[in-house]
CSV table of C-alpha atoms in Angstrom, one decimal:
chain,number,residue,atom,x,y,z
A,173,MET,CA,0.0,0.0,0.0
A,174,ALA,CA,3.0,2.3,-0.4
A,175,HIS,CA,2.6,5.4,-2.5
A,176,ASN,CA,5.8,6.7,-4.0
A,177,HIS,CA,6.5,10.1,-5.4
A,178,HIS,CA,9.0,10.1,-8.2
A,179,HIS,CA,11.2,13.1,-7.5
A,180,ASP,CA,14.8,13.6,-6.5
A,181,SER,CA,14.8,15.6,-3.3
A,182,GLY,CA,18.5,15.1,-2.9
A,183,LYS,CA,19.3,16.6,-6.3
A,184,ASN,CA,17.0,19.6,-5.6
A,185,LEU,CA,18.6,20.3,-2.2
A,186,LYS,CA,22.1,19.9,-3.6
A,187,LEU,CA,21.3,22.5,-6.3
A,188,ALA,CA,19.8,24.9,-3.8
A,189,PHE,CA,22.9,24.5,-1.5
A,190,LEU,CA,25.4,25.2,-4.3
A,191,LEU,CA,23.5,28.2,-5.6
A,192,ASN,CA,23.0,29.6,-2.2
A,193,PHE,CA,26.7,29.1,-1.3
A,194,GLY,CA,28.0,30.8,-4.4
A,195,PHE,CA,25.4,33.6,-4.2
A,196,THR,CA,26.2,34.4,-0.5
A,197,ILE,CA,29.8,35.3,-1.6
A,198,PHE,CA,28.3,37.4,-4.4
A,199,GLU,CA,26.0,39.2,-1.9
A,200,VAL,CA,28.8,40.0,0.5
A,201,ILE,CA,30.8,41.7,-2.2
A,202,GLY,CA,27.7,43.4,-3.6
A,203,GLY,CA,26.6,44.7,-0.1
A,204,PHE,CA,29.8,46.5,0.6
A,205,TYR,CA,30.1,47.8,-3.0
A,206,THR,CA,26.6,49.3,-3.0
A,207,ASN,CA,26.3,50.2,0.7
A,208,SER,CA,22.9,48.6,0.7
A,209,MET,CA,21.5,47.4,4.0
A,210,ALA,CA,19.0,45.1,2.1
A,211,ILE,CA,21.9,43.3,0.3
A,212,LEU,CA,24.2,43.1,3.4
A,213,SER,CA,21.5,41.8,5.7
A,214,ASP,CA,20.4,39.3,3.1
A,215,ALA,CA,24.0,38.2,2.7
A,216,ILE,CA,24.3,37.4,6.4
A,217,HIS,CA,20.9,35.7,6.3
A,218,ASP,CA,22.0,33.7,3.3
A,219,LEU,CA,25.1,32.5,5.1
A,220,GLY,CA,22.8,30.9,7.7
A,221,ASP,CA,20.7,29.6,4.8
A,222,THR,CA,23.7,28.0,3.2
A,223,LEU,CA,24.6,26.2,6.4
A,224,SER,CA,21.0,24.9,6.9
A,225,LEU,CA,20.7,23.9,3.3
A,226,GLY,CA,23.9,21.9,3.6
A,227,THR,CA,22.5,20.3,6.6
A,228,ALA,CA,19.2,19.6,4.8
A,229,TRP,CA,21.0,18.0,1.9
A,230,LEU,CA,23.1,15.7,4.1
A,231,LEU,CA,20.1,14.7,6.2
A,232,ASP,CA,18.0,14.1,3.1
A,233,LYS,CA,20.7,11.7,1.8
A,234,LYS,CA,20.7,10.1,5.2
A,235,SER,CA,16.9,9.7,5.1
A,236,LYS,CA,17.1,7.4,2.0
A,237,GLN,CA,19.1,4.7,3.9
A,238,LYS,CA,17.3,1.4,4.3
A,239,PRO,CA,15.9,0.2,7.6
A,240,ASP,CA,18.5,-1.5,9.9
A,241,ALA,CA,18.9,-2.7,13.4
A,242,SER,CA,19.0,0.9,14.8
A,243,PHE,CA,16.0,2.3,12.8
A,244,SER,CA,13.4,-0.2,11.9
A,245,PHE,CA,11.4,2.4,9.8
A,246,GLY,CA,14.5,3.5,8.0
A,247,TYR,CA,16.0,7.0,8.2
A,248,ALA,CA,13.1,9.0,6.6
A,249,ARG,CA,12.6,11.2,9.7
A,250,PHE,CA,16.1,12.6,9.3
A,251,SER,CA,14.6,14.6,6.5
A,252,LEU,CA,12.1,16.0,9.0
A,253,LEU,CA,15.0,16.9,11.3
A,254,GLY,CA,16.4,18.9,8.4
A,255,ALA,CA,13.1,20.8,8.0
A,256,LEU,CA,13.1,21.6,11.7
A,257,ILE,CA,16.7,23.0,11.6
A,258,ASN,CA,15.9,25.0,8.5
A,259,GLY,CA,12.8,26.4,10.1
A,260,VAL,CA,14.6,27.6,13.2
A,261,VAL,CA,17.4,29.2,11.1
A,262,LEU,CA,14.8,30.9,8.9
A,263,VAL,CA,13.1,32.4,11.9
A,264,VAL,CA,16.3,33.5,13.6
A,265,GLY,CA,17.6,35.0,10.4
A,266,SER,CA,14.4,36.9,9.7
A,267,VAL,CA,14.5,38.4,13.2
A,268,PHE,CA,18.1,39.5,12.7
A,269,VAL,CA,17.2,41.2,9.4
A,270,ILE,CA,14.3,43.0,11.1
A,271,VAL,CA,16.6,44.3,13.8
A,272,GLU,CA,19.2,45.5,11.4
A,273,ALA,CA,16.6,47.2,9.2
A,274,ALA,CA,15.2,49.0,12.3
A,275,LYS,CA,18.8,50.2,13.1
A,276,ARG,CA,19.2,51.6,9.5
A,277,ILE,CA,15.8,53.5,9.9
A,278,SER,CA,17.3,55.3,12.9
A,279,HIS,CA,20.6,56.0,11.0
A,280,PRO,CA,19.7,56.1,7.3
A,281,GLU,CA,22.5,55.9,4.7
A,282,MET,CA,22.4,56.4,0.9
A,283,ALA,CA,23.0,53.3,-1.2
A,284,ASN,CA,24.4,52.9,-4.7
A,285,ALA,CA,21.2,52.6,-6.9
A,286,ASP,CA,23.0,51.3,-10.0
A,287,GLY,CA,24.8,48.6,-8.2
A,288,MET,CA,21.7,47.6,-6.3
A,289,MET,CA,19.8,47.2,-9.6
A,290,LEU,CA,22.5,45.0,-11.1
A,291,PHE,CA,22.8,42.7,-8.1
A,292,ALA,CA,19.0,42.6,-7.8
A,293,LEU,CA,18.5,41.4,-11.3
A,294,VAL,CA,21.1,38.6,-10.9
A,295,GLY,CA,19.5,37.7,-7.5
A,296,VAL,CA,16.0,37.4,-8.8
A,297,ALA,CA,17.2,35.2,-11.7
A,298,VAL,CA,19.4,32.8,-9.7
A,299,ASN,CA,17.1,32.5,-6.6
A,300,GLY,CA,14.0,32.4,-8.8
A,301,TYR,CA,15.3,29.4,-10.7
A,302,ALA,CA,16.3,27.6,-7.5
A,303,ALA,CA,12.9,28.4,-5.9
A,304,TRP,CA,11.1,27.0,-9.0
A,305,LYS,CA,13.0,23.8,-8.8
A,306,MET,CA,12.3,23.3,-5.1
A,307,SER,CA,8.6,24.2,-5.5
A,308,HIS,CA,8.0,20.7,-6.8
A,309,GLY,CA,9.3,19.0,-3.7
A,310,LYS,CA,7.1,16.7,-1.6
A,311,THR,CA,8.8,16.4,1.7
A,312,LEU,CA,8.6,19.0,4.5
A,313,ASN,CA,12.4,19.4,4.2
A,314,GLU,CA,12.0,20.6,0.6
A,315,LYS,CA,9.0,22.7,1.4
A,316,VAL,CA,10.8,24.6,4.2
A,317,VAL,CA,13.9,25.0,1.9
A,318,SER,CA,11.6,26.4,-0.8
A,319,TRP,CA,10.5,29.2,1.7
A,320,HIS,CA,14.2,30.1,2.1
A,321,LEU,CA,14.5,30.6,-1.6
A,322,ILE,CA,11.1,32.4,-2.0
A,323,GLU,CA,12.2,34.8,0.7
A,324,ASP,CA,15.4,35.5,-1.2
A,325,VAL,CA,13.4,36.1,-4.5
A,326,LEU,CA,11.1,38.5,-2.7
A,327,GLY,CA,14.0,40.2,-1.0
A,328,TRP,CA,15.7,40.8,-4.3
A,329,CYS,CA,12.5,42.1,-5.8
A,330,VAL,CA,12.4,44.6,-3.0
A,331,VAL,CA,16.0,45.6,-3.7
A,332,LEU,CA,15.2,46.0,-7.4
A,333,VAL,CA,12.2,48.2,-6.7
A,334,ALA,CA,14.2,50.3,-4.2
A,335,SER,CA,17.0,50.8,-6.7
A,336,ILE,CA,14.6,52.0,-9.4
A,337,VAL,CA,13.0,54.5,-7.0
A,338,LEU,CA,16.3,55.7,-5.7
A,339,LYS,CA,17.4,56.5,-9.2
A,340,ILE,CA,14.4,58.8,-9.4
A,341,LYS,CA,14.5,60.3,-5.9
A,342,TYR,CA,16.8,60.0,-2.9
A,343,LEU,CA,14.7,58.3,-0.2
A,344,LEU,CA,17.1,57.2,2.4
A,345,LEU,CA,14.5,55.2,4.4
A,346,LEU,CA,13.2,53.2,1.4
A,347,ASP,CA,15.8,50.5,1.5
A,348,PRO,CA,15.4,49.5,5.2
A,349,ILE,CA,11.6,50.0,5.3
A,350,LEU,CA,11.0,47.7,2.4
A,351,SER,CA,13.4,45.2,3.9
A,352,LEU,CA,11.4,45.4,7.1
A,353,PHE,CA,8.1,44.7,5.6
A,354,ILE,CA,9.1,41.8,3.3
A,355,THR,CA,11.0,40.1,6.1
A,356,ALA,CA,8.1,40.4,8.5
A,357,TYR,CA,5.9,38.7,5.9
A,358,ILE,CA,8.4,35.8,5.4
A,359,LEU,CA,8.8,35.5,9.2
A,360,TRP,CA,5.0,35.0,9.5
A,361,ASN,CA,5.1,32.2,6.9
A,362,ALA,CA,8.2,30.7,8.4
A,363,LEU,CA,6.5,30.4,11.8
A,364,LYS,CA,3.5,28.6,10.2
A,365,ARG,CA,5.8,26.2,8.4
A,366,LEU,CA,7.8,25.6,11.6
A,367,LYS,CA,4.5,24.9,13.5
A,368,GLU,CA,3.6,22.3,10.8
A,369,THR,CA,7.1,20.7,11.1
A,370,LEU,CA,6.8,20.5,14.8
A,371,PHE,CA,3.4,19.0,14.5
A,372,THR,CA,4.7,16.2,12.3
A,373,PHE,CA,7.8,15.8,14.4
A,374,LEU,CA,5.5,15.1,17.4
A,375,GLN,CA,3.6,12.5,15.4
A,376,GLY,CA,0.4,14.5,14.9
A,377,ILE,CA,-2.3,13.0,12.6
A,378,PRO,CA,-1.7,14.2,9.0
A,379,LYS,CA,-4.2,17.0,8.3
A,380,GLU,CA,-5.1,15.7,4.9
A,381,ILE,CA,-6.4,12.4,6.3
A,382,ASP,CA,-9.6,12.0,8.3
A,383,LEU,CA,-8.9,9.3,10.9
A,384,VAL,CA,-12.5,9.3,12.1
A,385,LYS,CA,-13.6,8.6,8.5
A,386,ILE,CA,-11.2,5.7,8.2
A,387,GLU,CA,-12.5,4.2,11.5
A,388,LYS,CA,-16.1,4.4,10.3
A,389,GLU,CA,-15.3,2.8,7.0
A,390,ILE,CA,-13.5,-0.1,8.7
A,391,LEU,CA,-16.3,-0.5,11.2
A,392,SER,CA,-18.8,-0.8,8.4
A,393,ILE,CA,-17.0,-4.0,7.1
A,394,HIS,CA,-18.7,-7.3,7.9
A,395,HIS,CA,-17.3,-9.2,10.9
A,396,VAL,CA,-15.6,-6.0,12.4
A,397,GLN,CA,-17.0,-5.5,15.8
A,398,SER,CA,-14.8,-2.7,17.1
A,399,LEU,CA,-11.3,-1.3,16.8
A,400,HIS,CA,-8.8,0.1,19.4
A,401,ASP,CA,-5.3,1.3,19.9
A,402,THR,CA,-5.5,3.0,16.5
A,403,HIS,CA,-2.7,5.3,15.4
A,404,LEU,CA,-2.0,7.5,12.4
A,405,TRP,CA,1.2,9.6,12.0
A,406,SER,CA,3.7,10.7,9.4
A,407,LEU,CA,7.3,9.8,9.0
A,408,GLU,CA,8.4,13.1,7.4
A,409,GLY,CA,5.2,14.7,6.0
A,410,GLU,CA,5.0,12.6,2.9
A,411,HIS,CA,4.8,9.0,3.9
A,412,HIS,CA,2.2,8.0,6.6
A,413,VAL,CA,1.9,5.1,9.0
A,414,PHE,CA,-1.3,3.5,10.2
A,415,SER,CA,-1.8,0.8,12.8
A,416,THR,CA,-4.9,-0.6,14.7
A,417,HIS,CA,-6.3,-3.6,16.6
A,418,LEU,CA,-9.5,-5.1,15.3
A,419,ARG,CA,-12.0,-7.2,17.2
A,420,LEU,CA,-13.8,-9.5,14.9
A,421,GLU,CA,-17.1,-11.3,15.5
A,422,ASN,CA,-19.0,-14.2,14.1
A,423,ILE,CA,-15.9,-15.8,12.7
A,424,ASP,CA,-16.2,-19.5,11.8
A,425,SER,CA,-13.2,-20.0,9.6
A,426,VAL,CA,-9.8,-18.6,8.7
A,427,SER,CA,-11.0,-17.7,5.2
A,428,GLN,CA,-13.4,-15.2,6.8
A,429,ILE,CA,-10.5,-13.5,8.5
A,430,ILE,CA,-8.6,-13.4,5.3
A,431,GLN,CA,-11.6,-11.9,3.4
A,432,THR,CA,-12.1,-9.3,6.1
A,433,LYS,CA,-8.4,-8.2,5.9
A,434,LYS,CA,-8.7,-7.9,2.1
A,435,GLU,CA,-11.7,-5.6,2.5
A,436,ILE,CA,-9.8,-3.5,5.0
A,437,LYS,CA,-6.8,-3.2,2.7
A,438,VAL,CA,-9.2,-1.9,0.0
A,439,VAL,CA,-10.4,0.9,2.3
A,440,LEU,CA,-6.8,1.8,3.4
A,441,ALA,CA,-5.5,1.8,-0.2
A,442,LYS,CA,-7.4,5.0,-0.9
A,443,TYR,CA,-5.3,6.9,1.6
A,444,HIS,CA,-1.9,5.9,0.1
A,445,LEU,CA,-0.3,4.9,3.4
A,446,LYS,CA,3.3,3.8,3.3
A,447,ASN,CA,3.0,1.3,6.2
A,448,CYS,CA,-0.1,-0.4,7.7
A,449,THR,CA,-0.2,-2.8,10.6
A,450,ILE,CA,-3.5,-4.5,11.5
A,451,GLU,CA,-3.8,-7.0,14.3
A,452,THR,CA,-7.0,-9.0,14.5
A,453,GLU,CA,-8.6,-10.5,17.6
A,454,LEU,CA,-11.6,-12.7,17.9
A,455,ASP,CA,-14.5,-11.7,20.1
A,456,ASP,CA,-13.5,-14.1,22.9
A,457,GLU,CA,-9.9,-12.9,23.1
A,458,SER,CA,-8.6,-10.3,25.5
A,459,CYS,CA,-6.2,-7.5,24.6
A,460,SER,CA,-4.0,-5.6,27.0
A,461,MET,CA,-4.2,-2.6,24.7
A,462,VAL,CA,-7.9,-2.0,25.3
A,463,ASN,CA,-8.5,1.1,27.4
């Protein structure tokens, strides 16, 4: 009953890491050259992004290892750990940018508009391509990384707009104010994504699956009297795990048990679960897992 998504998350994360690493160096040079707070703050933010992207890439590779004696489900949740680290870095980096932008509002400085425009065009192109590649990702790790890149695209759009306006009129506060607003928007979305990651990390029920509905469908199957000790959680936001204990009634032969299991598998197949564990008990059996 496994449901596989054919995409190469490792390749996407590797591309994002290499682009971010090279572009961070480019930003540091550009920030000092143009005297732009938006570019310098984004360069520091991207340095943290590069470290977290590298971590995400390594953990994603780790997550593809097969089950072994240490991890019976495999290493899929290492990818979720990467999403958690990235989410924290994104929040911390956003707060840093907001603080620095607020300082620049108190002590405004003029930036090099021509240099800002040049760097902004390159920034939009490079980060836009990387964000587009990552937008097709399925794991929470890839989704969180995509927000890193979307933040960078929006940030460079802000720099581009600011550079155009500065060429028309000297508005010293424009650069830091625009940076402040765009980073606040990204911080809001980063916190929501971090909340989603923590929810999955703590084995919450996947929001796209109605566990109550599954239970009702199983209870409607002939010979199923009740179910208990039912669990539904996600390995890393993409592959989900389901387990339950069923109490069967009016069973006269093994073939009836087999048929009941087949009908249950048909129900569960609709939800594309990676792993399903079903334990059946006859109506005269006792189970220590019953509340």
